[in-house]
Amino acid sequence: EGMLRVFSFATGEVLASKTFEHEINAAPAVAPLRPGGPLAVFVAVGLNGGCSPRAPAAFKSRIVALDADTLAQLWEFVLPVGDGVTAGVTSTENCCPDVFGNPTVDAGGTVYINWSGGW
């Protein structure tokens, strides 16, 4: 399971908490959802595909945008089911990246993130 929490900077009190079915696989990004829009947290949720020359079981991943204050879900993008096979994997050499890179958000609210799901 993955978990995201919002803390009060002044008191350390937990203001909001959300759990996910899989780990949060990269550092979240915090940015306006759109110019002048509400502040959002963007997280990558999904399991790493494993590190083996044989294909591991398929896995599901998604990108989620949450309200920065309440952690209410604003939108999600579900990626194709990954097969875990990454370019460079052979019977003698493994390429085992994290399934996601850290998200980046531009001034217009577009989210950019690497996904290495082997698809």
PDB file of C-alpha atoms in Angstrom:
ATOM      1  CA  GLU A   1       0.000   0.000   0.000  1.00  0.00           C
ATOM      2  CA  GLY A   2       0.997   3.584  -0.566  1.00  0.00           C
ATOM      3  CA  MET A   3       0.098   6.543   1.607  1.00  0.00           C
ATOM      4  CA  LEU A   4       0.086  10.307   1.231  1.00  0.00           C
ATOM      5  CA  ARG A   5      -0.444  12.706   4.129  1.00  0.00           C
ATOM      6  CA  VAL A   6      -0.876  16.467   4.508  1.00  0.00           C
ATOM      7  CA  PHE A   7       0.707  17.868   7.682  1.00  0.00           C
ATOM      8  CA  SER A   8       0.345  21.255   9.364  1.00  0.00           C
ATOM      9  CA  PHE A   9       3.736  22.920   9.115  1.00  0.00           C
ATOM     10  CA  ALA A  10       3.047  24.797  12.363  1.00  0.00           C
ATOM     11  CA  THR A  11       1.893  21.892  14.542  1.00  0.00           C
ATOM     12  CA  GLY A  12       2.781  18.652  12.759  1.00  0.00           C
ATOM     13  CA  GLU A  13      -0.884  17.616  12.925  1.00  0.00           C
ATOM     14  CA  VAL A  14      -2.099  15.329  10.116  1.00  0.00           C
ATOM     15  CA  LEU A  15      -4.661  17.386   8.172  1.00  0.00           C
ATOM     16  CA  ALA A  16      -5.519  14.793   5.500  1.00  0.00           C
ATOM     17  CA  SER A  17      -4.471  11.254   4.627  1.00  0.00           C
ATOM     18  CA  LYS A  18      -5.066   8.986   1.630  1.00  0.00           C
ATOM     19  CA  THR A  19      -4.054   5.382   0.992  1.00  0.00           C
ATOM     20  CA  PHE A  20      -3.548   3.710  -2.379  1.00  0.00           C
ATOM     21  CA  GLU A  21      -3.715   0.093  -3.500  1.00  0.00           C
ATOM     22  CA  HIS A  22      -0.019   0.215  -4.529  1.00  0.00           C
ATOM     23  CA  GLU A  23       3.026   2.227  -3.551  1.00  0.00           C
ATOM     24  CA  ILE A  24       3.559   5.831  -4.568  1.00  0.00           C
ATOM     25  CA  ASN A  25       6.475   5.156  -6.837  1.00  0.00           C
ATOM     26  CA  ALA A  26       8.116   8.598  -7.128  1.00  0.00           C
ATOM     27  CA  ALA A  27       8.236  11.885  -5.268  1.00  0.00           C
ATOM     28  CA  PRO A  28       4.994  13.819  -5.767  1.00  0.00           C
ATOM     29  CA  ALA A  29       4.790  17.159  -7.576  1.00  0.00           C
ATOM     30  CA  VAL A  30       2.789  20.075  -6.173  1.00  0.00           C
ATOM     31  CA  ALA A  31       1.541  22.735  -8.585  1.00  0.00           C
ATOM     32  CA  PRO A  32      -1.591  24.598  -9.663  1.00  0.00           C
ATOM     33  CA  LEU A  33      -3.986  22.343 -11.569  1.00  0.00           C
ATOM     34  CA  ARG A  34      -4.266  25.075 -14.209  1.00  0.00           C
ATOM     35  CA  PRO A  35      -3.323  28.771 -14.367  1.00  0.00           C
ATOM     36  CA  GLY A  36      -5.098  30.419 -11.426  1.00  0.00           C
ATOM     37  CA  GLY A  37      -6.517  27.053 -10.422  1.00  0.00           C
ATOM     38  CA  PRO A  38      -6.389  25.140  -7.138  1.00  0.00           C
ATOM     39  CA  LEU A  39      -3.146  23.667  -5.846  1.00  0.00           C
ATOM     40  CA  ALA A  40      -2.876  19.963  -6.642  1.00  0.00           C
ATOM     41  CA  VAL A  41      -0.591  17.054  -5.739  1.00  0.00           C
ATOM     42  CA  PHE A  42       0.377  14.731  -8.601  1.00  0.00           C
ATOM     43  CA  VAL A  43       1.399  11.184  -7.664  1.00  0.00           C
ATOM     44  CA  ALA A  44       2.466   8.104  -9.597  1.00  0.00           C
ATOM     45  CA  VAL A  45       0.893   4.957  -8.162  1.00  0.00           C
ATOM     46  CA  GLY A  46       2.136   1.516  -9.193  1.00  0.00           C
ATOM     47  CA  LEU A  47       4.501  -1.329  -8.517  1.00  0.00           C
ATOM     48  CA  ASN A  48       7.955  -1.704  -9.999  1.00  0.00           C
ATOM     49  CA  GLY A  49       7.938  -4.469 -12.574  1.00  0.00           C
ATOM     50  CA  GLY A  50      10.717  -6.469 -10.987  1.00  0.00           C
ATOM     51  CA  CYS A  51      14.267  -7.147 -12.014  1.00  0.00           C
ATOM     52  CA  SER A  52      14.489 -10.380 -13.895  1.00  0.00           C
ATOM     53  CA  PRO A  53      15.386 -11.471 -17.416  1.00  0.00           C
ATOM     54  CA  ARG A  54      12.004 -13.204 -17.606  1.00  0.00           C
ATOM     55  CA  ALA A  55       8.829 -11.147 -17.821  1.00  0.00           C
ATOM     56  CA  PRO A  56       7.185 -10.678 -14.406  1.00  0.00           C
ATOM     57  CA  ALA A  57       3.452 -10.640 -13.892  1.00  0.00           C
ATOM     58  CA  ALA A  58       1.540  -7.776 -15.472  1.00  0.00           C
ATOM     59  CA  PHE A  59       1.011  -4.736 -13.248  1.00  0.00           C
ATOM     60  CA  LYS A  60      -1.266  -1.709 -13.235  1.00  0.00           C
ATOM     61  CA  SER A  61      -0.118   1.895 -12.792  1.00  0.00           C
ATOM     62  CA  ARG A  62      -1.786   5.289 -12.793  1.00  0.00           C
ATOM     63  CA  ILE A  63      -1.139   9.006 -12.401  1.00  0.00           C
ATOM     64  CA  VAL A  64      -3.455  10.741  -9.910  1.00  0.00           C
ATOM     65  CA  ALA A  65      -4.126  14.437  -9.276  1.00  0.00           C
ATOM     66  CA  LEU A  66      -5.380  15.277  -5.772  1.00  0.00           C
ATOM     67  CA  ASP A  67      -6.568  18.461  -4.097  1.00  0.00           C
ATOM     68  CA  ALA A  68      -3.560  19.662  -2.067  1.00  0.00           C
ATOM     69  CA  ASP A  69      -5.652  20.474   1.037  1.00  0.00           C
ATOM     70  CA  THR A  70      -8.114  17.583   1.220  1.00  0.00           C
ATOM     71  CA  LEU A  71      -6.471  14.902  -0.976  1.00  0.00           C
ATOM     72  CA  ALA A  72      -9.790  14.459  -2.777  1.00  0.00           C
ATOM     73  CA  GLN A  73      -9.153  12.947  -6.210  1.00  0.00           C
ATOM     74  CA  LEU A  74      -9.435  15.467  -9.062  1.00  0.00           C
ATOM     75  CA  TRP A  75      -8.539  13.162 -11.946  1.00  0.00           C
ATOM     76  CA  GLU A  76      -6.562  10.047 -12.818  1.00  0.00           C
ATOM     77  CA  PHE A  77      -4.882   8.630 -15.891  1.00  0.00           C
ATOM     78  CA  VAL A  78      -4.706   4.833 -15.974  1.00  0.00           C
ATOM     79  CA  LEU A  79      -1.743   3.541 -17.961  1.00  0.00           C
ATOM     80  CA  PRO A  80      -1.783   0.402 -20.105  1.00  0.00           C
ATOM     81  CA  VAL A  81      -1.061  -2.758 -18.136  1.00  0.00           C
ATOM     82  CA  GLY A  82       2.741  -3.031 -17.963  1.00  0.00           C
ATOM     83  CA  ASP A  83       4.546  -6.245 -18.709  1.00  0.00           C
ATOM     84  CA  GLY A  84       7.689  -5.316 -16.790  1.00  0.00           C
ATOM     85  CA  VAL A  85      10.021  -5.941 -19.717  1.00  0.00           C
ATOM     86  CA  THR A  86      12.299  -2.948 -20.218  1.00  0.00           C
ATOM     87  CA  ALA A  87      14.589  -2.258 -23.167  1.00  0.00           C
ATOM     88  CA  GLY A  88      17.999  -3.730 -22.417  1.00  0.00           C
ATOM     89  CA  VAL A  89      16.781  -6.842 -20.594  1.00  0.00           C
ATOM     90  CA  THR A  90      18.427 -10.014 -21.883  1.00  0.00           C
ATOM     91  CA  SER A  91      19.103 -13.417 -20.384  1.00  0.00           C
ATOM     92  CA  THR A  92      22.431 -12.121 -19.019  1.00  0.00           C
ATOM     93  CA  GLU A  93      21.840  -8.385 -18.525  1.00  0.00           C
ATOM     94  CA  ASN A  94      19.088  -6.680 -16.577  1.00  0.00           C
ATOM     95  CA  CYS A  95      17.780  -3.151 -16.859  1.00  0.00           C
ATOM     96  CA  CYS A  96      15.774  -2.470 -13.695  1.00  0.00           C
ATOM     97  CA  PRO A  97      14.568   1.140 -13.554  1.00  0.00           C
ATOM     98  CA  ASP A  98      11.936   2.441 -11.199  1.00  0.00           C
ATOM     99  CA  VAL A  99       8.617   2.301 -13.030  1.00  0.00           C
ATOM    100  CA  PHE A 100       8.173   6.113 -12.791  1.00  0.00           C
ATOM    101  CA  GLY A 101      10.371   9.190 -12.829  1.00  0.00           C
ATOM    102  CA  ASN A 102       9.375  12.200 -10.718  1.00  0.00           C
ATOM    103  CA  PRO A 103       6.545  14.238 -12.259  1.00  0.00           C
ATOM    104  CA  THR A 104       7.054  17.794 -13.491  1.00  0.00           C
ATOM    105  CA  VAL A 105       4.188  20.244 -14.071  1.00  0.00           C
ATOM    106  CA  ASP A 106       4.427  23.191 -16.472  1.00  0.00           C
ATOM    107  CA  ALA A 107       2.808  26.621 -15.996  1.00  0.00           C
ATOM    108  CA  GLY A 108      -0.299  25.486 -17.890  1.00  0.00           C
ATOM    109  CA  GLY A 109      -0.873  22.454 -15.669  1.00  0.00           C
ATOM    110  CA  THR A 110       0.411  19.778 -18.068  1.00  0.00           C
ATOM    111  CA  VAL A 111       2.048  16.892 -16.181  1.00  0.00           C
ATOM    112  CA  TYR A 112       5.189  15.265 -17.609  1.00  0.00           C
ATOM    113  CA  ILE A 113       6.344  11.935 -16.197  1.00  0.00           C
ATOM    114  CA  ASN A 114       8.459   9.031 -17.364  1.00  0.00           C
ATOM    115  CA  TRP A 115       6.797   5.612 -17.228  1.00  0.00           C
ATOM    116  CA  SER A 116       9.005   2.557 -17.750  1.00  0.00           C
ATOM    117  CA  GLY A 117       6.257  -0.047 -17.787  1.00  0.00           C
ATOM    118  CA  GLY A 118       7.727  -2.020 -20.661  1.00  0.00           C
ATOM    119  CA  TRP A 119       4.890  -1.285 -23.024  1.00  0.00           C
TER     120      TRP A 119
END
